Short mmCIF file of C-alpha atoms in Angstrom, two decimals:
data_model
loop_
_atom_site.label_atom_id
_atom_site.label_comp_id
_atom_site.label_asym_id
_atom_site.label_seq_id
_atom_site.Cartn_x
_atom_site.Cartn_y
_atom_site.Cartn_z
CA UNK A 1 12.27 -29.72 -8.31
CA UNK A 2 11.52 -28.29 -4.89
CA UNK A 3 9.31 -30.72 -2.91
CA UNK A 4 7.37 -28.31 -0.69
CA UNK A 5 6.98 -24.56 -0.93
CA UNK A 6 5.38 -22.78 2.02
CA UNK A 7 4.12 -19.23 1.66
CA UNK A 8 3.31 -17.27 4.82
CA UNK A 9 0.92 -14.39 4.20
CA UNK A 10 -2.09 -14.01 2.04
CA UNK A 11 -1.81 -10.71 0.15
CA UNK A 12 -1.22 -9.84 -3.51
CA UNK A 13 2.51 -10.73 -3.35
CA UNK A 14 1.71 -14.23 -2.18
CA UNK A 15 -0.89 -14.87 -4.77
CA UNK A 16 1.27 -13.50 -7.57
CA UNK A 17 4.12 -15.72 -6.42
CA UNK A 18 1.95 -18.82 -6.60
CA UNK A 19 0.83 -17.89 -10.15
CA UNK A 20 4.49 -17.65 -11.41
CA UNK A 21 5.57 -20.73 -9.45
CA UNK A 22 2.92 -22.77 -11.17
CA UNK A 23 3.94 -21.38 -14.54
CA UNK A 24 7.26 -23.25 -14.14
CA UNK A 25 6.62 -25.94 -11.51
CA UNK A 26 3.47 -28.05 -11.65
CA UNK A 27 4.61 -30.78 -9.20
CA UNK A 28 5.88 -29.19 -5.95
CA UNK A 29 3.49 -28.97 -3.00
CA UNK A 30 2.43 -25.47 -2.21
CA UNK A 31 1.17 -24.48 1.24
CA UNK A 32 -0.35 -21.02 1.67
CA UNK A 33 -0.81 -19.98 5.37
CA UNK A 34 -2.86 -16.85 6.20
CA UNK A 35 -3.52 -15.49 9.67
CA UNK A 36 -6.84 -13.91 8.70
CA UNK A 37 -10.04 -15.92 8.71
CA UNK A 38 -10.77 -14.98 5.10
CA UNK A 39 -9.44 -16.26 1.76
CA UNK A 40 -6.97 -13.76 0.17
CA UNK A 41 -8.83 -10.67 -0.80
CA UNK A 42 -8.27 -7.33 -2.47
CA UNK A 43 -7.39 -4.84 0.21
CA UNK A 44 -7.44 -1.79 -1.94
CA UNK A 45 -11.18 -2.11 -2.32
CA UNK A 46 -11.90 -1.86 1.46
CA UNK A 47 -12.12 1.89 1.82
CA UNK A 48 -14.29 2.17 -1.26
CA UNK A 49 -16.60 -0.52 0.05
CA UNK A 50 -17.38 0.68 3.56
CA UNK A 51 -20.96 1.49 2.61
CA UNK A 52 -21.38 -1.48 0.24
CA UNK A 53 -21.93 -5.21 0.96
CA UNK A 54 -18.55 -6.18 2.17
CA UNK A 55 -18.90 -9.85 1.38
CA UNK A 56 -15.68 -11.91 1.29
CA UNK A 57 -16.66 -13.67 -2.02
CA UNK A 58 -17.07 -10.26 -3.79
CA UNK A 59 -13.54 -9.09 -3.07
CA UNK A 60 -11.46 -12.24 -3.41
CA UNK A 61 -8.22 -12.03 -5.31
CA UNK A 62 -8.96 -15.46 -6.72
CA UNK A 63 -12.04 -17.64 -6.63
CA UNK A 64 -11.83 -20.40 -4.02
CA UNK A 65 -11.71 -23.03 -6.82
CA UNK A 66 -8.47 -21.51 -8.03
CA UNK A 67 -6.53 -22.94 -5.06
CA UNK A 68 -7.71 -26.48 -5.85
CA UNK A 69 -7.05 -26.02 -9.58
CA UNK A 70 -3.45 -24.95 -8.79
CA UNK A 71 -2.95 -27.64 -6.17
CA UNK A 72 -2.54 -25.19 -3.32
CA UNK A 73 -3.18 -26.30 0.22
CA UNK A 74 -4.58 -23.18 1.87
CA UNK A 75 -4.73 -22.65 5.64
CA UNK A 76 -6.74 -19.64 6.85
CA UNK A 77 -7.13 -18.37 10.39
CA UNK A 78 -3.72 -19.92 11.05
CA UNK A 79 -0.70 -18.24 12.72
CA UNK A 80 2.84 -19.10 12.30
CA UNK A 81 4.66 -18.46 15.60
CA UNK A 82 8.25 -19.58 14.75
CA UNK A 83 10.65 -20.35 11.92
CA UNK A 84 13.38 -22.95 12.61
CA UNK A 85 15.79 -22.24 9.75
CA UNK A 86 18.15 -25.06 10.79
CA UNK A 87 15.52 -27.81 10.54
CA UNK A 88 13.42 -26.10 7.74
CA UNK A 89 10.33 -26.07 9.92
CA UNK A 90 7.45 -23.77 10.90
CA UNK A 91 5.65 -23.92 14.22
CA UNK A 92 1.98 -23.08 14.03
CA UNK A 93 -0.13 -21.54 16.78
CA UNK A 94 -1.88 -24.86 17.46
CA UNK A 95 1.52 -26.58 18.00
CA UNK A 96 1.65 -28.32 14.61
CA UNK A 97 4.94 -28.28 12.80
CA UNK A 98 5.17 -27.82 9.04
CA UNK A 99 8.28 -28.76 6.97
CA UNK A 100 9.40 -26.68 4.09
CA UNK A 101 12.02 -26.87 1.30
CA UNK A 102 11.54 -23.27 0.28
CA UNK A 103 9.82 -20.54 2.18
CA UNK A 104 8.28 -17.22 1.05
CA UNK A 105 7.46 -14.68 3.70
CA UNK A 106 4.80 -12.30 2.44
CA UNK A 107 3.28 -11.20 5.75
CA UNK A 108 2.74 -7.58 4.55
CA UNK A 109 2.42 -4.68 7.04
CA UNK A 110 0.09 -3.18 9.63
CA UNK A 111 -0.99 0.33 10.22
CA UNK A 112 0.92 2.31 12.75
CA UNK A 113 -0.85 2.96 16.03
CA UNK A 114 -0.04 6.56 16.95
CA UNK A 115 1.09 7.30 20.53
CA UNK A 116 -2.08 9.15 21.54
CA UNK A 117 -3.73 8.91 24.96
CA UNK A 118 -7.10 7.19 24.48
CA UNK A 119 -6.28 5.54 21.15
CA UNK A 120 -7.81 2.32 22.49
CA UNK A 121 -11.29 3.80 23.23
CA UNK A 122 -14.39 2.47 21.60
CA UNK A 123 -15.16 4.35 18.42
CA UNK A 124 -11.48 4.57 17.36
CA UNK A 125 -10.60 2.54 14.19
CA UNK A 126 -7.96 1.99 11.60
CA UNK A 127 -8.43 0.32 8.17
CA UNK A 128 -6.04 -2.38 7.14
CA UNK A 129 -8.00 -5.66 6.81
CA UNK A 130 -11.45 -6.83 6.14
CA UNK A 131 -12.25 -7.10 9.83
CA UNK A 132 -11.32 -3.44 10.25
CA UNK A 133 -13.62 -2.50 7.42
CA UNK A 134 -16.54 -4.51 8.88
CA UNK A 135 -16.01 -2.92 12.25
CA UNK A 136 -16.05 0.59 10.72
CA UNK A 137 -19.19 -0.32 8.78
CA UNK A 138 -20.96 -1.47 11.86
CA UNK A 139 -20.03 1.71 13.84
CA UNK A 140 -20.56 4.25 11.13
CA UNK A 141 -24.40 4.16 11.21
CA UNK A 142 -24.36 5.90 14.63
CA UNK A 143 -21.78 8.56 13.61
CA UNK A 144 -22.43 12.06 12.46
CA UNK A 145 -18.93 13.52 12.72
CA UNK A 146 -15.75 11.59 12.01
CA UNK A 147 -12.23 12.76 12.61
CA UNK A 148 -9.66 11.22 10.26
CA UNK A 149 -6.03 11.33 11.72
CA UNK A 150 -3.65 11.37 8.82
CA UNK A 151 -3.67 13.26 5.49
CA UNK A 152 -2.22 10.53 3.36
CA UNK A 153 -3.85 8.65 0.56
CA UNK A 154 -5.91 6.25 2.67
CA UNK A 155 -7.09 9.02 4.97
CA UNK A 156 -8.26 11.17 2.02
CA UNK A 157 -10.01 8.16 0.37
CA UNK A 158 -11.86 7.51 3.59
CA UNK A 159 -12.74 11.15 4.06
CA UNK A 160 -14.24 11.17 0.52
CA UNK A 161 -16.37 8.10 1.02
CA UNK A 162 -17.66 9.38 4.40
CA UNK A 163 -18.42 12.85 2.90
CA UNK A 164 -20.40 11.25 0.03
CA UNK A 165 -22.64 9.63 2.61
CA UNK A 166 -23.50 12.79 4.44
CA UNK A 167 -21.11 12.53 7.33
CA UNK A 168 -19.17 15.51 8.60
CA UNK A 169 -15.43 14.89 8.18
CA UNK A 170 -12.47 16.72 9.83
CA UNK A 171 -8.97 15.69 8.61
CA UNK A 172 -6.10 16.23 11.04
CA UNK A 173 -2.47 16.10 9.71
CA UNK A 174 0.60 16.49 11.88
CA UNK A 175 2.73 17.74 9.10
CA UNK A 176 2.43 20.94 7.06
CA UNK A 177 0.55 19.52 4.00
CA UNK A 178 -1.61 16.73 2.75
CA UNK A 179 0.03 13.71 1.15
CA UNK A 180 3.42 14.93 2.32
CA UNK A 181 5.33 11.94 0.78
CA UNK A 182 3.79 12.32 -2.69
CA UNK A 183 3.07 16.07 -3.16
CA UNK A 184 4.96 19.31 -3.10
CA UNK A 185 3.64 22.43 -1.42
CA UNK A 186 1.82 23.76 -4.46
CA UNK A 187 0.06 20.53 -5.37
CA UNK A 188 -0.90 19.94 -1.80
CA UNK A 189 -2.32 23.39 -1.46
CA UNK A 190 -4.40 22.83 -4.59
CA UNK A 191 -5.61 19.55 -3.22
CA UNK A 192 -6.44 21.12 0.17
CA UNK A 193 -8.46 23.91 -1.48
CA UNK A 194 -10.46 21.43 -3.58
CA UNK A 195 -11.24 19.22 -0.51
CA UNK A 196 -12.24 22.21 1.58
CA UNK A 197 -14.57 23.24 -1.28
CA UNK A 198 -16.63 20.17 -0.41
CA UNK A 199 -17.02 21.32 3.19
CA UNK A 200 -14.42 18.99 4.60
CA UNK A 201 -12.40 20.68 7.36
CA UNK A 202 -8.61 20.21 7.25
CA UNK A 203 -6.17 21.03 9.99
CA UNK A 204 -2.51 20.74 9.09
CA UNK A 205 0.41 21.30 11.44
CA UNK A 206 -1.86 19.81 14.06
CA UNK A 207 -1.05 17.15 16.56
CA UNK A 208 -3.59 15.13 18.47
CA UNK A 209 -2.79 15.21 22.24
CA UNK A 210 -5.56 12.88 23.36
CA UNK A 211 -8.87 11.26 22.45
CA UNK A 212 -11.49 12.33 24.85
CA UNK A 213 -14.52 10.46 26.34
CA UNK A 214 -14.89 8.05 29.18
CA UNK A 215 -15.12 4.65 27.32
CA UNK A 216 -16.40 5.82 23.93
CA UNK A 217 -14.74 8.59 21.92
CA UNK A 218 -16.36 11.99 22.26
CA UNK A 219 -13.64 14.11 20.54
CA UNK A 220 -9.98 14.87 20.26
CA UNK A 221 -7.80 17.24 22.14
CA UNK A 222 -5.37 19.33 20.09
CA UNK A 223 -2.71 21.64 21.41
CA UNK A 224 -3.55 20.66 25.01
CA UNK A 225 -6.67 22.82 25.20
CA UNK A 226 -8.79 22.82 22.02
CA UNK A 227 -11.32 20.01 21.82
CA UNK A 228 -12.97 18.97 18.57
CA UNK A 229 -16.13 16.94 19.06
CA UNK A 230 -16.79 13.76 17.15
CA UNK A 231 -18.25 10.31 17.58
CA UNK A 232 -15.69 8.35 15.60
CA UNK A 233 -11.95 8.54 15.00
CA UNK A 234 -10.22 6.74 12.10
CA UNK A 235 -6.34 6.96 12.07
CA UNK A 236 -4.10 6.27 9.12
CA UNK A 237 -0.51 7.30 9.96
CA UNK A 238 1.75 5.00 7.97
CA UNK A 239 2.57 1.40 8.12
CA UNK A 240 5.07 -0.92 9.80
CA UNK A 241 6.18 -4.29 8.31
CA UNK A 242 5.02 -7.38 10.04
CA UNK A 243 8.52 -8.76 10.72
CA UNK A 244 7.85 -10.30 14.09
CA UNK A 245 8.07 -13.80 12.68
CA UNK A 246 11.82 -13.50 11.94
CA UNK A 247 12.71 -11.62 15.19
CA UNK A 248 14.44 -14.69 16.73
CA UNK A 249 15.85 -16.25 13.58
CA UNK A 250 18.92 -15.98 11.48
CA UNK A 251 16.92 -14.05 8.79
CA UNK A 252 18.38 -10.55 8.39
CA UNK A 253 15.95 -7.74 9.06
CA UNK A 254 16.12 -4.02 9.58
CA UNK A 255 12.99 -2.02 8.94
CA UNK A 256 11.69 -5.08 7.03
CA UNK A 257 13.21 -8.32 5.87
CA UNK A 258 16.33 -7.62 3.75
CA UNK A 259 16.31 -9.20 0.34
CA UNK A 260 18.52 -9.13 -2.73
CA UNK A 261 17.48 -8.60 -6.39
CA UNK A 262 16.08 -12.20 -6.45
CA UNK A 263 13.84 -11.47 -3.43
CA UNK A 264 16.13 -13.85 -1.50
CA UNK A 265 17.05 -13.34 2.11
CA UNK A 266 20.42 -14.08 3.65
CA UNK A 267 19.15 -17.67 4.06
CA UNK A 268 19.28 -19.07 0.59
CA UNK A 269 15.97 -21.03 0.61
CA UNK A 270 13.98 -18.21 2.22
CA UNK A 271 12.45 -15.34 0.28
CA UNK A 272 10.39 -12.24 1.08
CA UNK A 273 8.11 -10.11 -1.11
CA UNK A 274 5.65 -7.18 -0.73
CA UNK A 275 5.35 -4.77 2.12
CA UNK A 276 7.58 -6.93 4.36
CA UNK A 277 10.55 -6.85 1.94
CA UNK A 278 13.33 -4.36 2.28
CA UNK A 279 15.18 -3.92 -1.01
CA UNK A 280 18.00 -1.37 -1.48
CA UNK A 281 17.18 0.07 1.98
CA UNK A 282 13.59 0.81 0.89
CA UNK A 283 10.13 -0.48 1.63
CA UNK A 284 7.71 1.11 -0.87
CA UNK A 285 4.44 -0.39 0.34
CA UNK A 286 2.58 -0.14 -2.92
CA UNK A 287 0.37 -2.55 -4.82
CA UNK A 288 2.34 -2.57 -8.09
CA UNK A 289 5.61 -3.10 -6.24
CA UNK A 290 4.16 -6.06 -4.35
CA UNK A 291 3.00 -7.66 -7.58
CA UNK A 292 6.37 -7.33 -9.25
CA UNK A 293 8.25 -8.68 -6.20
CA UNK A 294 5.83 -11.55 -5.84
CA UNK A 295 6.49 -12.43 -9.54
CA UNK A 296 10.27 -12.33 -9.11
CA UNK A 297 10.06 -14.39 -5.93
CA UNK A 298 7.83 -16.98 -7.53
CA UNK A 299 10.10 -17.43 -10.57
CA UNK A 300 13.21 -17.79 -8.44
CA UNK A 301 11.60 -20.21 -6.03
CA UNK A 302 10.56 -22.34 -9.07
CA UNK A 303 14.12 -22.20 -10.45
CA UNK A 304 13.81 -19.62 -13.14
CA UNK A 305 16.49 -17.04 -12.39
CA UNK A 306 14.89 -13.62 -12.48
CA UNK A 307 16.18 -10.24 -11.32
CA UNK A 308 13.97 -7.58 -9.68
CA UNK A 309 14.48 -4.28 -11.44
CA UNK A 310 13.09 -1.24 -9.60
CA UNK A 311 9.84 -0.04 -10.93
CA UNK A 312 8.47 3.33 -10.54
CA UNK A 313 6.33 3.82 -7.41
CA UNK A 314 3.01 5.28 -8.49
CA UNK A 315 0.38 6.83 -6.17
CA UNK A 316 -3.06 7.73 -7.51
CA UNK A 317 -6.07 9.42 -5.98
CA UNK A 318 -9.49 9.54 -7.58
CA UNK A 319 -11.69 11.52 -5.12
CA UNK A 320 -13.16 14.97 -4.54
CA UNK A 321 -13.91 15.29 -8.21
CA UNK A 322 -10.35 15.13 -9.36
CA UNK A 323 -7.68 12.65 -10.59
CA UNK A 324 -4.14 12.90 -9.19
CA UNK A 325 -1.02 10.94 -9.53
CA UNK A 326 2.50 11.17 -8.18
CA UNK A 327 5.43 9.01 -9.35
CA UNK A 328 9.14 8.64 -9.12
CA UNK A 329 11.42 11.15 -7.44
CA UNK A 330 9.71 14.51 -6.67
CA UNK A 331 12.60 16.12 -5.03
CA UNK A 332 13.69 19.39 -6.61
CA UNK A 333 17.13 19.00 -4.96
CA UNK A 334 17.70 15.89 -6.95
CA UNK A 335 16.58 17.49 -10.16
CA UNK A 336 18.55 19.51 -12.64
CA UNK A 337 15.43 21.02 -14.23
CA UNK A 338 11.82 21.31 -13.23
CA UNK A 339 8.90 21.99 -15.64
CA UNK A 340 5.59 23.21 -14.29
CA UNK A 341 2.21 24.39 -15.47
CA UNK A 342 -0.63 25.46 -13.16
CA UNK A 343 -4.27 26.49 -13.75
CA UNK A 344 -5.99 26.81 -10.36
CA UNK A 345 -9.32 27.65 -11.95
CA UNK A 346 -9.34 24.49 -14.05
CA UNK A 347 -7.86 22.37 -11.18
CA UNK A 348 -4.83 21.54 -13.38
CA UNK A 349 -1.32 21.14 -12.04
CA UNK A 350 1.64 19.42 -13.80
CA UNK A 351 5.13 19.34 -12.49
CA UNK A 352 7.80 17.25 -14.06
CA UNK A 353 11.23 16.59 -12.50
CA UNK A 354 14.18 16.14 -14.85
CA UNK A 355 17.72 15.04 -14.17
CA UNK A 356 20.42 14.92 -16.86
CA UNK A 357 17.82 15.42 -19.53
CA UNK A 358 15.65 12.50 -18.35
CA UNK A 359 12.34 12.50 -16.50
CA UNK A 360 12.72 11.22 -12.91
CA UNK A 361 9.44 12.10 -11.44
CA UNK A 362 6.05 13.82 -11.85
CA UNK A 363 3.04 15.25 -10.04
CA UNK A 364 -0.05 15.75 -12.04
CA UNK A 365 -3.48 16.86 -10.95
CA UNK A 366 -6.37 16.69 -13.42
CA UNK A 367 -4.84 14.80 -16.35
CA UNK A 368 -4.65 11.10 -15.50
CA UNK A 369 -4.24 9.96 -19.15
CA UNK A 370 -0.64 11.26 -19.02
CA UNK A 371 0.31 8.74 -16.29
CA UNK A 372 1.41 5.85 -18.56
CA UNK A 373 3.56 8.22 -20.69
CA UNK A 374 5.46 9.57 -17.79
CA UNK A 375 5.84 6.23 -16.01
CA UNK A 376 7.32 4.78 -19.20
CA UNK A 377 9.67 7.76 -19.64
CA UNK A 378 10.92 7.38 -16.03
CA UNK A 379 11.48 3.60 -16.32
CA UNK A 380 13.03 3.68 -19.75
CA UNK A 381 15.21 6.72 -19.16
CA UNK A 382 14.13 8.29 -22.43
CA UNK A 383 16.34 11.26 -23.35
CA UNK A 384 14.39 14.44 -23.89
CA UNK A 385 16.44 16.20 -26.56
CA UNK A 386 16.15 19.96 -26.50
CA UNK A 387 16.80 21.56 -23.14
CA UNK A 388 14.17 24.34 -23.54
CA UNK A 389 10.78 22.67 -23.66
CA UNK A 390 7.37 23.15 -22.07
CA UNK A 391 5.39 20.60 -20.14
CA UNK A 392 2.92 20.08 -22.97
CA UNK A 393 5.71 19.85 -25.58
CA UNK A 394 7.40 17.28 -23.43
CA UNK A 395 4.31 15.22 -23.15
CA UNK A 396 3.68 15.36 -26.91
CA UNK A 397 7.21 14.26 -27.55
CA UNK A 398 6.80 11.37 -25.22
CA UNK A 399 3.51 10.41 -26.90
CA UNK A 400 5.20 10.23 -30.33
CA UNK A 401 8.12 8.16 -28.92
CA UNK A 402 6.04 5.61 -26.94
#
């Protein structure tokens, strides 16, 4: 058995790994080292809780007793500054050295900071951690107009929460449509129309040149001359893996830390999982992916050989009175057949992408209950049978075959 397992990072991948390590290995020491001053918490609840009581104990991934019950030594507010892969040793920010036999890096990712003049002014925020959420919560009481930079999932969720609390919201997106990675033109246009129906202003194909104001934000400048007034800016323009820890080590990294199908790096006793892990040239950055990778890493660290099999990335949005999901490959170029049904008046849109008589992706607005059927069809590669089939006929067939 491994003597000491050290996990750096305190997100869902790390906690899942501990769970599956302890399923196999009850004796090894486990150290969990997190840079934040909080116990591991549920990050996906942050945007929804801006106007609630954001108490650490209410959003924990596991109760604090869980760590003692599972014999986990947890270190919060602790930074790892270096990994010595030759001597199997970590250097902490306070100068203390920690030995490891096996190491899991689960340091996650951070929000990109866009290159905009004035991005560091007071009143400019991003949302990644609990501290960010608390800062936004403290500043929002004095705000009447908020500009959200970024029309992705997090930006839209934030816009919805702000709108519900009577705050004027303007969404600014550099690209030509909302949720550009998850939606096609038609679905994005439907979504845009629905959001605008709530009085939220949306500007696509719009770049932010600068954030105006002396010390505190007063607005944004677009196209060098048009100023939009606001008293808060929240930006959400993608993520970047927190790979700084391996920058001066022998651990192979590109966009993230490169891993094989066992979540193992090029150094045999070092693993990575979650938003930091680059598998098959991809970093997905989704909750369900992080859970599965944490499971695979945990099992392999504990000695149970387990292979990571790609699971379908799923993005969901429940806001502005609609339910929406996007999953799998939604590229028509990659598809041999595309099925679609649209009812603008009923806010219904279904588009299913097929390749070689199998579902490879889907976009659905207004019918969330179909999500599990389509996800299962994509992952299992279920043959569809007849070539000529409607969306509803396909869904009924999948329902019978589940």
